């Protein structure tokens, strides 16, 4: 039976997919093949490897694991999440159009508007929480639809299968940034997406020690295009980084389980706190598109944003600077909890007017709940909010 059999459970796949004992020694852990080139017995006579930009055994193992986790056949590992986004955009030509969510990761939006827009690619930024907004701007020049769900930092939820249905019979490809949900909670390929993208820097790596990106697909044609670009451009993940992410994903199932337990406990505690105003967490029954999240996700993850009753900048800054276990830092998805102030940190590059439109107020605080004991995280937040 193949290790990647469809019925295999997620954590079993996370431990076993893509990895085989090393053929030369039996080493159970995939070796870190720190090599640029491979000796050939005769010209063109080699063991499948010629040069490490094109392929490397440590990267191959990771790419196979990544594909299996998303229910795809093909995985590609890039030097960063944005390098992975860039590879997808490089498949486009001037005159092509893209429909993208209006609440994207800041770096993705910056790449779209400062690099690809001047090259002649047209972007329509729409609220993808309602798939009708995608249909409204879809036309015969549309080649790509880019969706993030849940979004950063407002945890907005898009119905992936509804967007896929809106594109039925149309040549545009649907790409989903699945960084926040992780393949443990949501598999966009199964909902009809053509490409899944991850910042493996976050939950896949899971230990805040590596920057990496990934693309997964079921489609051999899409894979061939992206693989050619990966080799032509060369933004590949190095063997040491591939080893770290391969190690990270073995515990993805149990880590995400704890992230979800902590996320739920903290979201519910915050919602009941008299000094807290809004709590953004897709698990609440009255959260917009909650029923979509309940159907398309296995659980609601460890990302939460909230605002305070005292909506002054100084009050939210004080909370961010008063926690002990929640480290004040950008990024997310590691075993340790992080707290940050989107308007002043991760989303400072988003124009104030657009921040206001989206609801990224000066009072908004974002949490990445780690895997510590939830009681400790709650008492940490309690002392910071009451300070
Ligand atoms: C971090 C992040 C990215 C960018 O990935 P890098 O690894 O930082 O290049 C893209 N999308 C989301 C949702 C992210 O959180």
PDB file of N, CA and C in Angstrom, residues 19 36 64 71 90 108 119 132 138 150 168 183 210 225 243 265 290 293 319 329 350 360 362 368:
ATOM      1  N   UNK A  19       9.007  10.469   2.741  1.00  0.00           N
ATOM      2  CA  UNK A  19      10.291  10.051   3.328  1.00  0.00           C
ATOM      3  C   UNK A  19      10.444   8.539   3.299  1.00  0.00           C
ATOM      4  N   UNK A  36      26.017  20.920  -4.441  1.00  0.00           N
ATOM      5  CA  UNK A  36      25.526  21.682  -5.592  1.00  0.00           C
ATOM      6  C   UNK A  36      25.422  20.792  -6.820  1.00  0.00           C
ATOM      7  N   UNK A  64       7.580  16.079  -2.035  1.00  0.00           N
ATOM      8  CA  UNK A  64       6.624  14.958  -2.064  1.00  0.00           C
ATOM      9  C   UNK A  64       5.719  15.007  -0.833  1.00  0.00           C
ATOM     10  N   UNK A  71      -3.146  16.904  -0.530  1.00  0.00           N
ATOM     11  CA  UNK A  71      -3.947  16.069  -1.427  1.00  0.00           C
ATOM     12  C   UNK A  71      -3.652  16.361  -2.885  1.00  0.00           C
ATOM     13  N   UNK A  90       4.424  34.921 -12.444  1.00  0.00           N
ATOM     14  CA  UNK A  90       5.292  34.897 -13.633  1.00  0.00           C
ATOM     15  C   UNK A  90       4.695  34.095 -14.786  1.00  0.00           C
ATOM     16  N   UNK A 108       2.114  40.260  -0.477  1.00  0.00           N
ATOM     17  CA  UNK A 108       1.516  39.758  -1.717  1.00  0.00           C
ATOM     18  C   UNK A 108       0.923  40.927  -2.491  1.00  0.00           C
ATOM     19  N   UNK A 119       3.929  46.237 -15.090  1.00  0.00           N
ATOM     20  CA  UNK A 119       4.288  45.412 -16.254  1.00  0.00           C
ATOM     21  C   UNK A 119       3.094  45.164 -17.176  1.00  0.00           C
ATOM     22  N   UNK A 132     -19.919  36.268  -5.628  1.00  0.00           N
ATOM     23  CA  UNK A 132     -20.526  37.102  -6.680  1.00  0.00           C
ATOM     24  C   UNK A 132     -19.618  38.275  -7.048  1.00  0.00           C
ATOM     25  N   UNK A 138     -15.095  39.096 -13.551  1.00  0.00           N
ATOM     26  CA  UNK A 138     -14.519  38.041 -14.394  1.00  0.00           C
ATOM     27  C   UNK A 138     -14.761  38.385 -15.865  1.00  0.00           C
ATOM     28  N   UNK A 150      -8.445  31.740   6.005  1.00  0.00           N
ATOM     29  CA  UNK A 150      -8.866  33.048   6.521  1.00  0.00           C
ATOM     30  C   UNK A 150      -7.774  34.094   6.284  1.00  0.00           C
ATOM     31  N   UNK A 168     -15.983  27.913 -13.205  1.00  0.00           N
ATOM     32  CA  UNK A 168     -16.179  26.697 -14.000  1.00  0.00           C
ATOM     33  C   UNK A 168     -16.298  27.020 -15.493  1.00  0.00           C
ATOM     34  N   UNK A 183      -2.595  22.782   5.922  1.00  0.00           N
ATOM     35  CA  UNK A 183      -3.273  21.613   5.343  1.00  0.00           C
ATOM     36  C   UNK A 183      -3.925  20.722   6.403  1.00  0.00           C
ATOM     37  N   UNK A 210      12.959  29.331  10.038  1.00  0.00           N
ATOM     38  CA  UNK A 210      13.224  29.184   8.607  1.00  0.00           C
ATOM     39  C   UNK A 210      12.256  30.053   7.802  1.00  0.00           C
ATOM     40  N   UNK A 225       4.702  23.978 -15.722  1.00  0.00           N
ATOM     41  CA  UNK A 225       4.977  25.415 -15.899  1.00  0.00           C
ATOM     42  C   UNK A 225       5.722  25.992 -14.698  1.00  0.00           C
ATOM     43  N   UNK A 243      15.223  20.399   5.196  1.00  0.00           N
ATOM     44  CA  UNK A 243      15.275  19.474   6.328  1.00  0.00           C
ATOM     45  C   UNK A 243      14.455  20.023   7.499  1.00  0.00           C
ATOM     46  N   UNK A 265      -9.926  28.645  23.402  1.00  0.00           N
ATOM     47  CA  UNK A 265      -9.990  29.060  24.811  1.00  0.00           C
ATOM     48  C   UNK A 265      -9.769  30.568  24.936  1.00  0.00           C
ATOM     49  N   UNK A 290     -19.262  32.055   9.096  1.00  0.00           N
ATOM     50  CA  UNK A 290     -18.925  30.964  10.024  1.00  0.00           C
ATOM     51  C   UNK A 290     -19.317  29.606   9.456  1.00  0.00           C
ATOM     52  N   UNK A 293     -16.739  28.408   7.098  1.00  0.00           N
ATOM     53  CA  UNK A 293     -15.553  27.927   7.832  1.00  0.00           C
ATOM     54  C   UNK A 293     -15.840  26.558   8.444  1.00  0.00           C
ATOM     55  N   UNK A 319      -1.002  47.014  25.825  1.00  0.00           N
ATOM     56  CA  UNK A 319      -1.254  45.563  25.934  1.00  0.00           C
ATOM     57  C   UNK A 319      -0.152  44.796  25.199  1.00  0.00           C
ATOM     58  N   UNK A 329       6.160  40.441  18.292  1.00  0.00           N
ATOM     59  CA  UNK A 329       6.896  40.177  17.049  1.00  0.00           C
ATOM     60  C   UNK A 329       5.938  39.993  15.889  1.00  0.00           C
ATOM     61  N   UNK A 350       0.133  49.407   4.547  1.00  0.00           N
ATOM     62  CA  UNK A 350      -1.186  49.565   3.928  1.00  0.00           C
ATOM     63  C   UNK A 350      -1.646  51.006   4.199  1.00  0.00           C
ATOM     64  N   UNK A 360      -8.908  47.555   9.950  1.00  0.00           N
ATOM     65  CA  UNK A 360      -7.640  47.421  10.691  1.00  0.00           C
ATOM     66  C   UNK A 360      -7.426  48.735  11.442  1.00  0.00           C
ATOM     67  N   UNK A 362      -6.641  51.393  14.778  1.00  0.00           N
ATOM     68  CA  UNK A 362      -5.486  51.621  15.655  1.00  0.00           C
ATOM     69  C   UNK A 362      -5.594  50.819  16.945  1.00  0.00           C
ATOM     70  N   UNK A 368      -0.978  35.299  17.627  1.00  0.00           N
ATOM     71  CA  UNK A 368      -0.728  33.970  17.080  1.00  0.00           C
ATOM     72  C   UNK A 368      -0.575  33.084  18.309  1.00  0.00           C
TER      73      UNK A 368
END
